[in-house]
C-alpha positions as a Python dict, from the first residue, in 0.01 Angstrom:
ca = {
    (1, 'M'): (0, 0, 0),
    (2, 'Q'): (260, -258, -101),
    (3, 'E'): (388, -271, 259),
    (4, 'F'): (31, -316, 386),
    (5, 'S'): (-18, -607, 144),
    (6, 'L'): (308, -767, 252),
    (7, 'Y'): (222, -760, 624),
    (8, 'F'): (-140, -866, 561),
    (9, 'Q'): (-13, -1166, 365),
    (10, 'E'): (243, -1249, 634),
    (11, 'G'): (-36, -1237, 896),
    (12, 'W'): (-270, -1485, 731),
    (13, 'Q'): (14, -1710, 619),
    (14, 'H'): (152, -1713, 973),
    (15, 'I'): (-173, -1833, 1129),
    (16, 'L'): (-239, -2087, 853),
    (17, 'D'): (119, -2222, 856),
    (18, 'L'): (97, -2594, 930),
    (19, 'N'): (443, -2582, 1092),
    (20, 'G'): (298, -2350, 1357),
    (21, 'Y'): (-21, -2546, 1399),
    (22, 'D'): (-70, -2445, 1763),
    (23, 'H'): (-271, -2138, 1660),
    (24, 'I'): (-484, -2349, 1426),
    (25, 'L'): (-552, -2594, 1709),
    (26, 'F'): (-660, -2313, 1941),
    (27, 'V'): (-908, -2167, 1692),
    (28, 'M'): (-1038, -2519, 1620),
    (29, 'A'): (-1082, -2583, 1994),
    (30, 'L'): (-1274, -2257, 2032),
    (31, 'C'): (-1508, -2351, 1745),
    (32, 'A'): (-1549, -2722, 1819),
    (33, 'I'): (-1878, -2676, 2003),
    (34, 'Y'): (-2045, -2472, 1728),
    (35, 'L'): (-2225, -2532, 1399),
    (36, 'V'): (-2290, -2284, 1116),
    (37, 'N'): (-2622, -2171, 1265),
    (38, 'D'): (-2426, -2055, 1575),
    (39, 'W'): (-2247, -1791, 1366),
    (40, 'K'): (-2348, -1503, 1598),
    (41, 'K'): (-2190, -1677, 1897),
    (42, 'V'): (-1880, -1751, 1691),
    (43, 'L'): (-1863, -1385, 1583),
    (44, 'I'): (-1858, -1276, 1949),
    (45, 'L'): (-1597, -1542, 2024),
    (46, 'V'): (-1372, -1436, 1736),
    (47, 'T'): (-1410, -1071, 1839),
    (48, 'A'): (-1307, -1154, 2197),
    (49, 'F'): (-999, -1340, 2072),
    (50, 'T'): (-919, -1050, 1837),
    (51, 'V'): (-942, -794, 2116),
    (52, 'G'): (-717, -1003, 2338),
    (53, 'H'): (-442, -1072, 2090),
    (54, 'S'): (-457, -722, 1938),
    (55, 'I'): (-383, -567, 2278),
    (56, 'T'): (-77, -777, 2357),
    (57, 'L'): (44, -784, 1997),
    (58, 'A'): (59, -403, 2001),
    (59, 'L'): (202, -376, 2355),
    (60, 'S'): (465, -639, 2290),
    (61, 'V'): (574, -501, 1953),
    (62, 'L'): (601, -154, 2113),
    (63, 'N'): (811, -312, 2394),
    (64, 'V'): (564, -199, 2662),
    (65, 'I'): (549, -556, 2789),
    (66, 'R'): (820, -818, 2766),
    (67, 'V'): (766, -1182, 2843),
    (68, 'P'): (1028, -1449, 2771),
    (69, 'S'): (940, -1625, 2445),
    (70, 'A'): (999, -1971, 2600),
    (71, 'L'): (726, -1896, 2857),
    (72, 'I'): (483, -1778, 2589),
    (73, 'E'): (561, -2081, 2372),
    (74, 'F'): (476, -2301, 2674),
    (75, 'L'): (158, -2110, 2765),
    (76, 'I'): (10, -2125, 2412),
    (77, 'P'): (-45, -2505, 2417),
    (78, 'V'): (-163, -2478, 2779),
    (79, 'T'): (-442, -2247, 2656),
    (80, 'I'): (-532, -2510, 2398),
    (81, 'V'): (-538, -2788, 2659),
    (82, 'I'): (-768, -2586, 2887),
    (83, 'T'): (-1004, -2488, 2603),
    (84, 'A'): (-1029, -2843, 2466),
    (85, 'F'): (-1076, -2989, 2815),
    (86, 'S'): (-1356, -2742, 2891),
    (87, 'N'): (-1528, -2855, 2568),
    (88, 'I'): (-1507, -3216, 2688),
    (89, 'L'): (-1656, -3131, 3029),
    (90, 'R'): (-1916, -2891, 2892),
    (91, 'K'): (-2279, -2986, 2927),
    (92, 'P'): (-2486, -2931, 2612),
    (93, 'Q'): (-2653, -2590, 2585),
    (94, 'S'): (-2501, -2458, 2908),
    (95, 'A'): (-2519, -2076, 2908),
    (96, 'G'): (-2244, -2047, 3170),
    (97, 'S'): (-2010, -2247, 2951),
    (98, 'M'): (-2073, -2009, 2663),
    (99, 'Q'): (-1965, -1715, 2880),
    (100, 'L'): (-1661, -1915, 2987),
    (101, 'N'): (-1571, -1965, 2619),
    (102, 'Y'): (-1581, -1588, 2563),
    (103, 'F'): (-1354, -1538, 2865),
    (104, 'F'): (-1114, -1804, 2733),
    (105, 'A'): (-1108, -1636, 2393),
    (106, 'L'): (-1032, -1292, 2539),
    (107, 'F'): (-784, -1398, 2807),
    (108, 'F'): (-605, -1659, 2599),
    (109, 'G'): (-597, -1412, 2309),
    (110, 'L'): (-369, -1200, 2528),
    (111, 'I'): (-121, -1490, 2545),
    (112, 'H'): (-144, -1570, 2173),
    (113, 'G'): (-86, -1203, 2088),
    (114, 'M'): (252, -1218, 2259),
    (115, 'G'): (334, -1528, 2054),
    (116, 'F'): (240, -1349, 1731),
    (117, 'S'): (451, -1049, 1834),
    (118, 'N'): (778, -1243, 1832),
    (119, 'Y'): (725, -1324, 1465),
    (120, 'L'): (618, -968, 1379),
    (121, 'K'): (913, -814, 1567),
    (122, 'S'): (1155, -1023, 1364),
    (123, 'M'): (992, -895, 1043),
    (124, 'L'): (994, -530, 1151),
    (125, 'G'): (1363, -523, 1245),
    (126, 'S'): (1462, -165, 1327),
    (127, 'Q'): (1163, -8, 1149),
    (128, 'T'): (1027, 286, 1352),
    (129, 'N'): (684, 342, 1194),
    (130, 'I'): (501, 26, 1296),
    (131, 'V'): (135, 135, 1298),
    (132, 'Q'): (56, 30, 940),
    (133, 'P'): (250, -301, 954),
    (134, 'L'): (92, -381, 1292),
    (135, 'L'): (-258, -316, 1159),
    (136, 'A'): (-197, -508, 835),
    (137, 'F'): (-45, -807, 1016),
    (138, 'N'): (-333, -816, 1264),
    (139, 'L'): (-592, -800, 986),
    (140, 'G'): (-406, -1080, 807),
    (141, 'L'): (-419, -1291, 1125),
    (142, 'E'): (-793, -1231, 1144),
    (143, 'F'): (-840, -1328, 781),
    (144, 'G'): (-653, -1654, 843),
    (145, 'Q'): (-853, -1717, 1158),
    (146, 'I'): (-1182, -1665, 971),
    (147, 'I'): (-1073, -1925, 714),
    (148, 'I'): (-1012, -2176, 995),
    (149, 'V'): (-1350, -2095, 1155),
    (150, 'I'): (-1537, -2138, 826),
    (151, 'I'): (-1370, -2474, 756),
    (152, 'V'): (-1440, -2608, 1106),
    (153, 'L'): (-1803, -2489, 1111),
    (154, 'L'): (-1877, -2622, 763),
    (155, 'L'): (-1719, -2959, 839),
    (156, 'A'): (-1914, -2985, 1165),
    (157, 'Q'): (-2238, -2886, 991),
    (158, 'L'): (-2189, -3138, 710),
    (159, 'L'): (-2104, -3423, 947),
    (160, 'V'): (-2389, -3355, 1188),
    (161, 'N'): (-2652, -3295, 917),
    (162, 'F'): (-2556, -3557, 660),
    (163, 'T'): (-2412, -3846, 859),
    (164, 'T'): (-2498, -4028, 1180),
    (165, 'V'): (-2246, -3819, 1376),
    (166, 'K'): (-2414, -3639, 1664),
    (167, 'R'): (-2310, -3285, 1757),
    (168, 'R'): (-2181, -3394, 2098),
    (169, 'D'): (-1979, -3677, 1939),
    (170, 'W'): (-1818, -3429, 1698),
    (171, 'T'): (-1730, -3195, 1985),
    (172, 'M'): (-1588, -3479, 2194),
    (173, 'F'): (-1383, -3626, 1909),
    (174, 'V'): (-1233, -3295, 1794),
    (175, 'S'): (-1173, -3167, 2147),
    (176, 'A'): (-1014, -3493, 2267),
    (177, 'A'): (-781, -3504, 1966),
    (178, 'I'): (-680, -3140, 2016),
    (179, 'F'): (-640, -3198, 2391),
    (180, 'G'): (-399, -3488, 2330),
    (181, 'I'): (-189, -3302, 2075),
    (182, 'A'): (-174, -2987, 2287),
    (183, 'L'): (-88, -3181, 2603),
    (184, 'M'): (210, -3341, 2431),
    (185, 'M'): (313, -3001, 2296),
    (186, 'S'): (286, -2852, 2648),
    (187, 'I'): (505, -3126, 2795),
    (188, 'E'): (770, -3079, 2526),
    (189, 'R'): (773, -2702, 2571),
    (190, 'M'): (780, -2731, 2950),
    (191, 'K'): (1104, -2929, 2917),
    (192, 'I'): (1249, -2649, 2706),
    (193, 'L'): (1129, -2389, 2957),
    (194, 'M'): (1291, -2580, 3246),
    (195, 'D'): (1633, -2598, 3074),
}
């Protein structure tokens, strides 16, 4: 149980680590179009992201798939750029866009899972029984992700309900800021990838 606690804690601390803010930005970009009363849609979205990153986290840790870490580190901010840009282009209450968000969450979760796996692999070292640490780490990631989702949804709800900020303005502001940060991150990481 102590090992489970350790990996659970490492999972949520990893996703909430401000030094590795790319994962925080991605979850924020996914949630930027929602308010608290959209919690069912957000639940589906979070589940899609969980399924995606759980698959590649497991496959990568088990060495079934191997992708160069520099490529993954480049692709993670690219997923953020695409998600934020789609929020900017999205027409209000477009059902097709909602389905596109679920696809982004699932597909981009696959990429993020490979990014998480590099960190988890370094923690596991030569350990052979990885089922419990893998599960605990993944649950910790989800716990951290839920914290981000709650903060973003509550902030959006408060601003839209108690100030003059309109929902679309909130979405545009948050998505544009995330887009700019992620674009710069993508450019920096592309230079590293090209070296």
